[in-house]
Coordinates of C-alpha atoms in Angstrom, one line a residue:
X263 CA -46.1 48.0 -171.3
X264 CA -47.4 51.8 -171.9
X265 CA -45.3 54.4 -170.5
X266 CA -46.9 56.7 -167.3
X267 CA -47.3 60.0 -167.7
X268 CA -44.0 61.7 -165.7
X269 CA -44.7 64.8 -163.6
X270 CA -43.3 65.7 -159.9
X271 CA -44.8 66.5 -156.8
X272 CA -43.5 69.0 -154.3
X273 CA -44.4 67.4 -150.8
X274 CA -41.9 64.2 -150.7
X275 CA -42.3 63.6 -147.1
X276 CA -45.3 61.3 -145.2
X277 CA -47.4 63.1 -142.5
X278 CA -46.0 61.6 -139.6
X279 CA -46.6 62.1 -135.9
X280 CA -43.1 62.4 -135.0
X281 CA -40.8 65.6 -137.0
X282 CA -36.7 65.8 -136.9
X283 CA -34.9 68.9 -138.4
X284 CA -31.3 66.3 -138.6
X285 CA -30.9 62.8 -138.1
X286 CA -27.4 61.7 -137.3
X287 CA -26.2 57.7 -137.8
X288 CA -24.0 55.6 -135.5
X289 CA -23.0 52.2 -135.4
X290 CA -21.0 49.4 -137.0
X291 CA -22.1 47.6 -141.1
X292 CA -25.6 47.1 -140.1
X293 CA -26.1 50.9 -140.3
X294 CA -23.2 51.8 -142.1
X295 CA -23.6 53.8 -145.4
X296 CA -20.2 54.2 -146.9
X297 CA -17.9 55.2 -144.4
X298 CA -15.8 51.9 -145.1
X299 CA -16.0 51.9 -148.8
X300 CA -14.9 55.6 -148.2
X301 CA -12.0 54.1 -145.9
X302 CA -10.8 51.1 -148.1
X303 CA -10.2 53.5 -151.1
X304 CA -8.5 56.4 -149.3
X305 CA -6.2 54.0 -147.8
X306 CA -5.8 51.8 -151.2
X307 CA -6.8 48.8 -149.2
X308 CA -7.8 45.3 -149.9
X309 CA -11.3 44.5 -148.3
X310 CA -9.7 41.1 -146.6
X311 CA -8.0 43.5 -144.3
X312 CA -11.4 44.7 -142.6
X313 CA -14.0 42.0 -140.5
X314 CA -16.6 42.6 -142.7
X315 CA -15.3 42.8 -145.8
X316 CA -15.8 45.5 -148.2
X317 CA -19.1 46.3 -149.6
X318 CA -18.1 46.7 -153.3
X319 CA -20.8 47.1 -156.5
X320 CA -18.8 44.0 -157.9
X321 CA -20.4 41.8 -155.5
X322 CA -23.7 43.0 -155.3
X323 CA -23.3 45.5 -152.5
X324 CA -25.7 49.1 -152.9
X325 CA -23.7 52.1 -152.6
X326 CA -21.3 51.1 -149.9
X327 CA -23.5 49.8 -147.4
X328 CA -23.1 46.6 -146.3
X329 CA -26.5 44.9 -148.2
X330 CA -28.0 45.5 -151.9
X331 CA -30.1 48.1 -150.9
X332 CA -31.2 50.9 -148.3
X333 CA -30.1 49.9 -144.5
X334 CA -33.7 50.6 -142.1
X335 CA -31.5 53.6 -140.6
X336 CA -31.8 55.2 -144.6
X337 CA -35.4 54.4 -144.6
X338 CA -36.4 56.0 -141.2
X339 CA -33.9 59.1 -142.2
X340 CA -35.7 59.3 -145.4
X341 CA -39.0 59.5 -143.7
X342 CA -38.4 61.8 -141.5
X343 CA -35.8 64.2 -143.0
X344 CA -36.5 63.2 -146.7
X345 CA -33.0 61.8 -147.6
X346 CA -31.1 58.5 -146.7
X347 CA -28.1 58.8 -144.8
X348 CA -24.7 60.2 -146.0
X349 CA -21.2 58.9 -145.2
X350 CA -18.8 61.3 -144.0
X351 CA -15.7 60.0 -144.5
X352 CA -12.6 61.7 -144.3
X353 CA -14.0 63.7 -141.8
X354 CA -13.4 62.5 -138.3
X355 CA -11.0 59.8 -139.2
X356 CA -8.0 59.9 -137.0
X357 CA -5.3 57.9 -138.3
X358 CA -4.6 54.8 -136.1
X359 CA -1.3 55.0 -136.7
X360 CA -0.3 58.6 -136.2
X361 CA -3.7 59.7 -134.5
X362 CA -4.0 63.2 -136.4
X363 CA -6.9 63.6 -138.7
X364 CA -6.5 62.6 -142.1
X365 CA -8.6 65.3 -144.1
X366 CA -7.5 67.9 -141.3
X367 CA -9.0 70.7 -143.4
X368 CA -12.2 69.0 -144.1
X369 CA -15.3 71.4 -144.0
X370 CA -18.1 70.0 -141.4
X371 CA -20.2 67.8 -143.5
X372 CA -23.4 69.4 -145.1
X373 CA -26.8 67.9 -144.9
X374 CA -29.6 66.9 -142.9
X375 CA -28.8 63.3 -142.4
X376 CA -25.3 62.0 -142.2
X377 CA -23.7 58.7 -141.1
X378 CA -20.8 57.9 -138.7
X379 CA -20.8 54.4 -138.3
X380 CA -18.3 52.2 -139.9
X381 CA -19.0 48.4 -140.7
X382 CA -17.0 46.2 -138.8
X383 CA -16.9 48.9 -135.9
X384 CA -17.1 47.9 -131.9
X385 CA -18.0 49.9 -129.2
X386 CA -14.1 50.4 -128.2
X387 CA -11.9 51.1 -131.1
X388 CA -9.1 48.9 -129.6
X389 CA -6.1 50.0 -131.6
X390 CA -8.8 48.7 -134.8
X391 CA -8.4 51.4 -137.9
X392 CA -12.1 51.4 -137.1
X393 CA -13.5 53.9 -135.1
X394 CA -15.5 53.0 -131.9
X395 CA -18.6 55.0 -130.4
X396 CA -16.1 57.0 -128.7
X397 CA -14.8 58.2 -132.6
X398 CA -17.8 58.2 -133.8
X399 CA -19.3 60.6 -131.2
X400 CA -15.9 63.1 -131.0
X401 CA -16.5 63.2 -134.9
X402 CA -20.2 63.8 -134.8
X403 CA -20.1 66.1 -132.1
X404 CA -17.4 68.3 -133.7
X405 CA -20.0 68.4 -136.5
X406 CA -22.9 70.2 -134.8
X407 CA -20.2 71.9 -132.8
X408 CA -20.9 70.6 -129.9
X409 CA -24.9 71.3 -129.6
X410 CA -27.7 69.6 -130.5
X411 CA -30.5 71.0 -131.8
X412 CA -34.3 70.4 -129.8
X413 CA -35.4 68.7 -133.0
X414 CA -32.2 65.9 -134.0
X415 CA -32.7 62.3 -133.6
X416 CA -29.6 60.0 -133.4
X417 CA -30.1 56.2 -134.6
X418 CA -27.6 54.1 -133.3
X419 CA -26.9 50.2 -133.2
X420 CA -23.8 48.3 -132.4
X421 CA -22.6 45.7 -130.4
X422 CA -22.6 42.4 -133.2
X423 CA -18.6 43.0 -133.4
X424 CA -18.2 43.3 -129.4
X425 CA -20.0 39.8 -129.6
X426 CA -18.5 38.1 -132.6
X427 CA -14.7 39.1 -131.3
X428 CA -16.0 37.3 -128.1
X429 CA -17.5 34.2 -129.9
X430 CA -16.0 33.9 -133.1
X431 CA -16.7 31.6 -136.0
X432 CA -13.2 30.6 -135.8
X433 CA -10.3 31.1 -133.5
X434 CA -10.3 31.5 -130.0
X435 CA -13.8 31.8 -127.9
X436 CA -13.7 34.0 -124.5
X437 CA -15.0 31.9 -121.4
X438 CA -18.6 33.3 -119.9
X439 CA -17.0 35.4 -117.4
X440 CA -14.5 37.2 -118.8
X441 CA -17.1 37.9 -121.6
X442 CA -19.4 39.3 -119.4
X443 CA -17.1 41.9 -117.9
X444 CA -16.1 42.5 -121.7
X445 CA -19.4 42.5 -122.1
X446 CA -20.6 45.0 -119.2
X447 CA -17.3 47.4 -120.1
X448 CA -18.2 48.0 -123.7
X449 CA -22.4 48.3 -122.3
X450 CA -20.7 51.3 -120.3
X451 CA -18.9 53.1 -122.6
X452 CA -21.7 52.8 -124.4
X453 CA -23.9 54.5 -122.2
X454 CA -20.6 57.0 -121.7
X455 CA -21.0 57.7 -125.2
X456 CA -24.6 58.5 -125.2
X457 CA -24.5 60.2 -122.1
X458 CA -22.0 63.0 -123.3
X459 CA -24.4 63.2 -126.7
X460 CA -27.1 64.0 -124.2
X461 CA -25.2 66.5 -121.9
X462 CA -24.9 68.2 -125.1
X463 CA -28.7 69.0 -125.9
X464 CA -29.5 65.5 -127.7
X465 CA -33.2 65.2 -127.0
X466 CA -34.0 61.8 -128.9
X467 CA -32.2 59.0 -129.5
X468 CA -33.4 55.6 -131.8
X469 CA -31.6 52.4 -130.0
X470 CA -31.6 49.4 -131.8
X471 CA -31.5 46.4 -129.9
X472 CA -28.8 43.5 -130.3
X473 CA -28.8 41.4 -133.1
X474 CA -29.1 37.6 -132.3
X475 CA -25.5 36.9 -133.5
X476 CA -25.4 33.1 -133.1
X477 CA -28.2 33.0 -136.4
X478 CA -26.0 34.2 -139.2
X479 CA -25.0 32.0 -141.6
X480 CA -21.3 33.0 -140.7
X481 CA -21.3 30.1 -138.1
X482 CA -21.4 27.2 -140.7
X483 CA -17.0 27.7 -140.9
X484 CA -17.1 25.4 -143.0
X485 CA -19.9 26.1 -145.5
X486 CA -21.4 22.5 -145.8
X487 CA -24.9 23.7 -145.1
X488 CA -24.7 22.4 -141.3
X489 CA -23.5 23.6 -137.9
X490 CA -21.5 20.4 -136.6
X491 CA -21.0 20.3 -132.9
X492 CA -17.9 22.7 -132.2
X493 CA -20.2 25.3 -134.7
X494 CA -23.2 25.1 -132.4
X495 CA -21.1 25.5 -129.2
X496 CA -19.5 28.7 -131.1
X497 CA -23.6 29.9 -132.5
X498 CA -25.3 28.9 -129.2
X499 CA -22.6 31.2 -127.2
X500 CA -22.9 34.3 -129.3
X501 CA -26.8 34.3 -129.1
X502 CA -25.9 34.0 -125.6
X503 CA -23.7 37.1 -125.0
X504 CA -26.1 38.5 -127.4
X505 CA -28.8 38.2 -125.2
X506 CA -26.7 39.9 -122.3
X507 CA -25.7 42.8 -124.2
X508 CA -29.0 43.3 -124.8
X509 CA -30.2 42.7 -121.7
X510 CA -27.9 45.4 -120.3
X511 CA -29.0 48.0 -122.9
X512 CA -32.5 47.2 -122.0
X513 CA -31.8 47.8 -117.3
X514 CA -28.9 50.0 -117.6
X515 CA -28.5 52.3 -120.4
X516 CA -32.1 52.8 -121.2
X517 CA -33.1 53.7 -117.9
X518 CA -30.2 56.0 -117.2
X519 CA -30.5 58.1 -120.5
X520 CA -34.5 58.4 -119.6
X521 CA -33.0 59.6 -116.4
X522 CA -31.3 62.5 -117.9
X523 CA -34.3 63.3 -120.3
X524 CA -33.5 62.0 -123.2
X525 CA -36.7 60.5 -125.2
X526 CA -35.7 56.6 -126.6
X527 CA -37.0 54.4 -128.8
X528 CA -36.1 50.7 -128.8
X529 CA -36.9 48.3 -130.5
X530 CA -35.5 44.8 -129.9
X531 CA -33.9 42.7 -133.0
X532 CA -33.5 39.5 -130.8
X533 CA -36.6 38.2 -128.7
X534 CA -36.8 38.7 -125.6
X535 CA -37.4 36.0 -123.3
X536 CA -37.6 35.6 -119.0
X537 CA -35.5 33.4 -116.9
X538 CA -37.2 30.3 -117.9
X539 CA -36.4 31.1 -121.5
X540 CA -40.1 32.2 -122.4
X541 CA -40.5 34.9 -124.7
X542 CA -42.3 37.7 -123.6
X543 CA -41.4 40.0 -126.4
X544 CA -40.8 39.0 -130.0
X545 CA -37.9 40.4 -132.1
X546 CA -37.9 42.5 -135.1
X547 CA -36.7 39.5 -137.2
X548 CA -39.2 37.1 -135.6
X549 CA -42.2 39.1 -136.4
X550 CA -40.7 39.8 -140.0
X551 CA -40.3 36.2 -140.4
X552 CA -43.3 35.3 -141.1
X553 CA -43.7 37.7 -144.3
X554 CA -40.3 36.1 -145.7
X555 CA -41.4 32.6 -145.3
X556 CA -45.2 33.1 -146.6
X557 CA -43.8 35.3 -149.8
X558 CA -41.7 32.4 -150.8
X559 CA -44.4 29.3 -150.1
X560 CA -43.3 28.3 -147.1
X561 CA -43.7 28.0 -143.3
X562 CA -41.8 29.7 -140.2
X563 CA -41.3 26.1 -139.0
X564 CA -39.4 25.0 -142.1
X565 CA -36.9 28.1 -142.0
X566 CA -36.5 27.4 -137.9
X567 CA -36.0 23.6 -139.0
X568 CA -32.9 23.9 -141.3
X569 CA -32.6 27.8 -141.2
X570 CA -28.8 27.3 -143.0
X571 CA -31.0 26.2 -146.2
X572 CA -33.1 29.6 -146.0
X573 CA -30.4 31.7 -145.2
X574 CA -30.2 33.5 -148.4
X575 CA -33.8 34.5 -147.7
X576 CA -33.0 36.9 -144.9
X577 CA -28.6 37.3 -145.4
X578 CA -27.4 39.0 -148.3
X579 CA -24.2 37.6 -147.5
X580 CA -22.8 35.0 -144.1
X581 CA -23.5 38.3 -141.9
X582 CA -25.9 41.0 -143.2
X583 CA -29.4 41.3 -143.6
X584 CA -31.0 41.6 -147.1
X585 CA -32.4 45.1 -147.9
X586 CA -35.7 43.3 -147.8
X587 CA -35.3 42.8 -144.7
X588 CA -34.2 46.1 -144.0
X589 CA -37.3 47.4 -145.3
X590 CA -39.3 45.1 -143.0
X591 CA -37.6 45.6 -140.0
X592 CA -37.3 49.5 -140.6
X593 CA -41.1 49.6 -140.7
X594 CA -41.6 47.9 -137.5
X595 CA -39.1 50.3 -136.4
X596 CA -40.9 53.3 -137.9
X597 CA -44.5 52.3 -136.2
X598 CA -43.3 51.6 -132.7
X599 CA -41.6 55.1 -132.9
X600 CA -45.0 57.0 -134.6
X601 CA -46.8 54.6 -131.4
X602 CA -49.2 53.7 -134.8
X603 CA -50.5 49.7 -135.4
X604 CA -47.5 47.6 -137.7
X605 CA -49.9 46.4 -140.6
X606 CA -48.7 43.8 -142.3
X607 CA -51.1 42.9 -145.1
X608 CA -49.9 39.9 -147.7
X609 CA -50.2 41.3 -151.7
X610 CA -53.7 40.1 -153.3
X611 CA -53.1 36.8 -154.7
X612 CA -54.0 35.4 -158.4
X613 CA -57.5 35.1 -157.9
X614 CA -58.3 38.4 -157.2
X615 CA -56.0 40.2 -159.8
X616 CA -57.2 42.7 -162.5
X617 CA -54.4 44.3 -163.5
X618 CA -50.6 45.0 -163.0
X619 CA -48.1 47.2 -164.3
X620 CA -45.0 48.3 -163.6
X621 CA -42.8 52.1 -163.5
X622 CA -39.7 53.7 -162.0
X623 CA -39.3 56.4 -159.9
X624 CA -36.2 58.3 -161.4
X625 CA -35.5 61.0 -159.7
X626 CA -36.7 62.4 -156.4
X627 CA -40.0 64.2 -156.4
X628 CA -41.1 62.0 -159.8
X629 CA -44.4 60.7 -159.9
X630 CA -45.9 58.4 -161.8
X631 CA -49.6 58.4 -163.1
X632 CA -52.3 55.8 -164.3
X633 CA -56.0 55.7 -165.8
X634 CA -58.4 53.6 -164.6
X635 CA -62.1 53.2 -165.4
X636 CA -64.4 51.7 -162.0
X637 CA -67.5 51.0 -161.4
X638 CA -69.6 53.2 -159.0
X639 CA -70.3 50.4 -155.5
X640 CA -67.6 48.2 -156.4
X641 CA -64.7 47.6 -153.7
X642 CA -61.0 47.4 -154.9
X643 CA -57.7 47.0 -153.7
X644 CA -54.6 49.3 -155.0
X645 CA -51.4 48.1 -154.4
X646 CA -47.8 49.9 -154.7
X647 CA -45.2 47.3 -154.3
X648 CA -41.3 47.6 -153.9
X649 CA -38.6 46.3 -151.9
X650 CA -40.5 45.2 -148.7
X651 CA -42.5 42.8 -151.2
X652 CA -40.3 41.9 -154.0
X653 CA -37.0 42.1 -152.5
X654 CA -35.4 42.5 -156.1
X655 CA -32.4 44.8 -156.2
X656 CA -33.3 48.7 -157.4
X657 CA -36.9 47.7 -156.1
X658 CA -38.6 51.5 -154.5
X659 CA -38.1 51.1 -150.6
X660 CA -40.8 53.5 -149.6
X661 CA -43.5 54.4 -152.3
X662 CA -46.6 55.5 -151.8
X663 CA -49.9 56.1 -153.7
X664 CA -52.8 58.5 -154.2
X665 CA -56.0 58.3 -155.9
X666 CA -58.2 61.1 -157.4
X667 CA -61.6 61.1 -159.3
X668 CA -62.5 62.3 -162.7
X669 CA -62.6 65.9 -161.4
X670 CA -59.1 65.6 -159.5
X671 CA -60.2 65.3 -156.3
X672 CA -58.2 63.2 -154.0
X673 CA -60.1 60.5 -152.8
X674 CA -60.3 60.1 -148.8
X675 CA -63.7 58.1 -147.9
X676 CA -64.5 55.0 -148.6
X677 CA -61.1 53.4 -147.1
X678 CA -61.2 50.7 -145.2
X679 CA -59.4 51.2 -141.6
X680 CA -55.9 49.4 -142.8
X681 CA -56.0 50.7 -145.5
X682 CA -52.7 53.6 -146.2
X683 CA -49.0 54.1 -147.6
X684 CA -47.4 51.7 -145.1
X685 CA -50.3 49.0 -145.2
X686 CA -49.0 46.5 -147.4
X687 CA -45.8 44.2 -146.6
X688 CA -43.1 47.3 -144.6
X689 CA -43.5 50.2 -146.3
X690 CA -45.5 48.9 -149.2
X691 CA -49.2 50.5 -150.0
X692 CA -52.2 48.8 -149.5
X693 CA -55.4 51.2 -150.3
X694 CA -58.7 49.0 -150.1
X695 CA -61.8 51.2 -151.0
X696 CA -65.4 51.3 -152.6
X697 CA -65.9 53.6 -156.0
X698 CA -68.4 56.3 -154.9
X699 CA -68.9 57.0 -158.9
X700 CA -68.3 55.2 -161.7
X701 CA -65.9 56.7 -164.0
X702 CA -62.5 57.6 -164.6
X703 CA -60.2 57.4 -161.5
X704 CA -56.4 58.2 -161.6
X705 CA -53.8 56.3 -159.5
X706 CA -50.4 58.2 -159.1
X707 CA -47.5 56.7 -157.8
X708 CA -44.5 58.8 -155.8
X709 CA -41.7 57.8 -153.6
X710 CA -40.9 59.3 -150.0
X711 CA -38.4 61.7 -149.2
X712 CA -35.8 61.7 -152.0
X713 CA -36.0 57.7 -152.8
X714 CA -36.0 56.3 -156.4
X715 CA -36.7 52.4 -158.0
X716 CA -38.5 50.3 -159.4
X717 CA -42.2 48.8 -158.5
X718 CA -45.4 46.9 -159.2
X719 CA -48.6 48.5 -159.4
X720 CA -51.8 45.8 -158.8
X721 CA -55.9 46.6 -159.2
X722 CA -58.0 44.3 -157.8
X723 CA -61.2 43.1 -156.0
X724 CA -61.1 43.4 -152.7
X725 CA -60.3 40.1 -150.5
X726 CA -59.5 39.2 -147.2
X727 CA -56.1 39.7 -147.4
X728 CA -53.7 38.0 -145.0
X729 CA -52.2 39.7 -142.3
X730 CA -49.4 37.3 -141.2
X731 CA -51.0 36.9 -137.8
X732 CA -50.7 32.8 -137.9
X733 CA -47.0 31.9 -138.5
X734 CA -48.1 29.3 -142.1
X735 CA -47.8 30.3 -145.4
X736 CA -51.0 30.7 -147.5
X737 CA -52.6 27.8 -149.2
X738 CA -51.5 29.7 -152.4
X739 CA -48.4 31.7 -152.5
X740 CA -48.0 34.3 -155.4
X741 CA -43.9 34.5 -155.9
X742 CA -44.6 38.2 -157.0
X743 CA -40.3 38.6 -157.6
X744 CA -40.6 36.3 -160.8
X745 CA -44.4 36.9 -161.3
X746 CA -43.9 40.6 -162.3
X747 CA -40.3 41.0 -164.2
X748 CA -39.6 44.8 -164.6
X749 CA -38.9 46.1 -167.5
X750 CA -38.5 49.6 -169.4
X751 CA -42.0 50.6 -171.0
X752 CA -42.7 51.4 -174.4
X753 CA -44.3 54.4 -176.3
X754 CA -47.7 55.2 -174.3
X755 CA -50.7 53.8 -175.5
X756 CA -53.9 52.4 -174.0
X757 CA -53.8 49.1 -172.8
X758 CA -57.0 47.3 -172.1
X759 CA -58.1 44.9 -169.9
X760 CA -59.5 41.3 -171.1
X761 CA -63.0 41.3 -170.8
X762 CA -62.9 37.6 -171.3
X763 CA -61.3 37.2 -168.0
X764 CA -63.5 36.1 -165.6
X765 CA -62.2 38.6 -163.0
X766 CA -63.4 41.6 -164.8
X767 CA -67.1 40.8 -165.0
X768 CA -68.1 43.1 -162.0
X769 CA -66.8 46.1 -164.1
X770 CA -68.8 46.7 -167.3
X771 CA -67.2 48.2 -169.4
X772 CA -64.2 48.6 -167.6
X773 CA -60.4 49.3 -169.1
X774 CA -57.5 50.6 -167.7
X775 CA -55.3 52.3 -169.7
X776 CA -52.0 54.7 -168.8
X777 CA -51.7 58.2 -169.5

């Protein structure tokens, strides 16, 4: 493979609708980007000691966080502030024990998008070593000095650990009602929490729904691929105070921040559904579903048949998300916040395939760039894949593409309406357009904010591509994970298409080559 020509670009942040000066993280290991990595090694701990675990490099884990890659709170940071989150540990960390700070003398963190939340966290701290919202928030709000700026936007999701201590996998399960008043206590120190943030200038806040906790893998105790009776009971009741927590969020705290001005933006993980157990709102990992089951060749009805034997599809490990699905759901996120459509268009399959090649984004700013030769009237399709379509670990989260003519002009008519850097699968690009000139056109490849990874560049004709509407995988399923192995290129040199192939004949002569 020929090696791209390397140059930079100095605008690393999309256009969006929405702008944030600081974006500030809380919440428990769904979110978290460090803080308990950070924790475990201050304290010379074992990771057996926390609920979660530890997210260590030896077992796959990205950079502390609690999944092999970027969590959708670093993805909608990044776009918005051009960096994924930061942990911040030492700072804020009271000592359980003792309740002084340990890094007493710590300077306020620096940077425009740090992260309080700790994995394994609940909304009260409990006489846990983990710190609740209520630590979280003292520690955040000490940060900015107690005042929020017009511009900051706060992301925050938890709750899974308020629900799993109440329905655990093992142990002891809490009765209905005493887990509803658990249930409606932690919901108001939640909205406590919040409140406080906004009596101290917070205009904008990112909620995440509740998770449905009664689908991770974590409820098969015994890890023979099945929930036996007693592991149903335990799954069925945490998807039930699931739903309630969520529920609350959704009358009471939502309502009541709006109340006092604050601007939120929810977005549901679990469905939603009405007292006759209709859904009348689909979850973020229901309408991602479909893009999981139809990249691997099979059917949303086979994963909801025997989900256990798909679980490592969506769960990285018996709790967490994979950073595929991160990527996914962050997108979803990302559109209902901008108030723009969530396209979801499938990558091109075999049949209509010219080309591929692959490239790594090294450093932030880098951008990649490739030759290609069209044909004046023709319609292609450009796509920049990464972690929302291969799911590979280092894949590029967030790239983006541009194309110019011969001249260096970018190219902007043409496109077809869903068409753009967030049209492919999540936060993949999909660019479908017809050449007005035959020629040399250049394709260059980038990453958002201050990203870097790994990805798969295709040229082909233009097709109906799939757009996940109908929950059924395609009659012919491209595994583009083992289709498109990435490696290091070599020394550049032209590489040229095969003219033999009966997919090139529209283009005549046509070669693609890399700068």
């Amino acid at each position: 493979m020929a090696r791209p020509d390397k140059g930079s670009d100095v605008s690393l942040l999309s256009n969006d609708t929405l702008s944030f000066s600081n974006v500030y993280v809380l919440g428990d290991s769904l979110v978290d980007s460090g803080n308990v990595l950070g924790l475990l090694d201050w304290y010379n701990l074992d990771g057996w000691l926390l609920p979660e675990g530890a997210p260590v490099p030896e077992d796959g884990y990205f950079e502390g966080r609690f999944t092999n890659g970027y969590t959708y709170a670093d993805l909608i940071a990044n776009r918005y502030v051009g960096a994924p989150t930061e942990a911040v540990f030492p700072y804020g960390y009271d000592d359980v024990l003792f309740g002084w700070p340990v890094a007493p003398f710590a300077r306020d963190p620096i940077g425009n998008s740090l992260n309080f939340a700790y994995g394994g966290a609940q909304v009260f701290r409990d006489g846990s070593f983990l710190p609740g919202i209520d630590g979280q928030t003292d520690a955040l709000r000490d940060a900015v000095d107690g005042r929020f700026g017009a511009q900051d936007l706060a992301i925050i999701s938890i709750g899974g650990n308020d629900v799993r201590e109440l329905a655990p996998a093992s142990g002891t399960v809490t009765g209905r009602d005493l887990a509803m008043l658990d249930i409606q206590r932690s919901v108001a120190e939640l909205l406590s929490e919040m409140s406080q943030l906004a009596s101290d200038g917070l205009k904008t806040i990112m909620l995440t729904g509740m998770p449905d906790v009664g689908l991770i893998p974590e409820y098969d105790a015994n890890r023979d691929g099945r929930l036996d009776s007693g592991e149903q009971f335990r799954a069925e009741l945490a998807s039930e105070y699931s739903a309630y927590f969520d529920f609350l969020v959704r009358t009471e705290v939502i309502p009541q921040l709006e109340a006092l001005g604050v601007t939120v933006h929810y977005t549901p993980l679990l469905d939603i559904t009405d007292a006759n157990g209709n859904v009348i709102e689909e979850g973020a990992l229901s309408l991602v579903l479909p893009t999981i089951a139809a990249l691997n060749g099979i059917t949303v009805e086979q994963i909801e048949a025997d989900p256990l034997a798909y679980a490592d599809l969506i769960y990285f490990d018996p709790i967490h998300p994979t950073a595929q699905v991160h990527a996914l759901v962050g997108s979803y996120m990302h559109a209902r916040m901008e108030g723009t459509e969530w396209i979801e268009i499938m990558p091109m399959d075999e049949s209509a395939l010219l080309r591929s090649f692959t490239g790594v984004i090294d450093f932030a700013g880098e951008t990649d760039s490739f030759g290609i030769r069209l044909q004046k009237g023709e319609t292609y399709t450009i796509e920049v894949l990464g972690m929302s379509t291969l799911g590979t670990d280092g894949s590029l989260a967030d790239p983006w593409l541009q194309l110019a003519d011969k001249s260096g002009n970018a190219v902007t008519q043409g496109f077809t309406l869903t068409s753009g850097n967030d049209s492919g699968l999540g936060f993949d690009a999909s660019f479908t357009f017809t050449a007005n000139a035959s020629g040399r056109f250049t394709i260059t490849v980038g990453a958002e904010g201050s990203l870097t990874g790994s990805y798969v560049v295709q040229v082909g004709t233009a097709q109906v591509s799939a757009t996940l509407a109908a929950q059924s995988a395609p009659e012919t399923s491209l595994d583009i994970a083992s289709a498109f192995e990435l490696s290091e290129p070599a020394m550049a040199e032209p590489v040229y298409a095969d003219h033999g192939a009966k997919a090139w004949g529209a283009i005549d002569p046509m070669d693609i080559y890399i700068y």
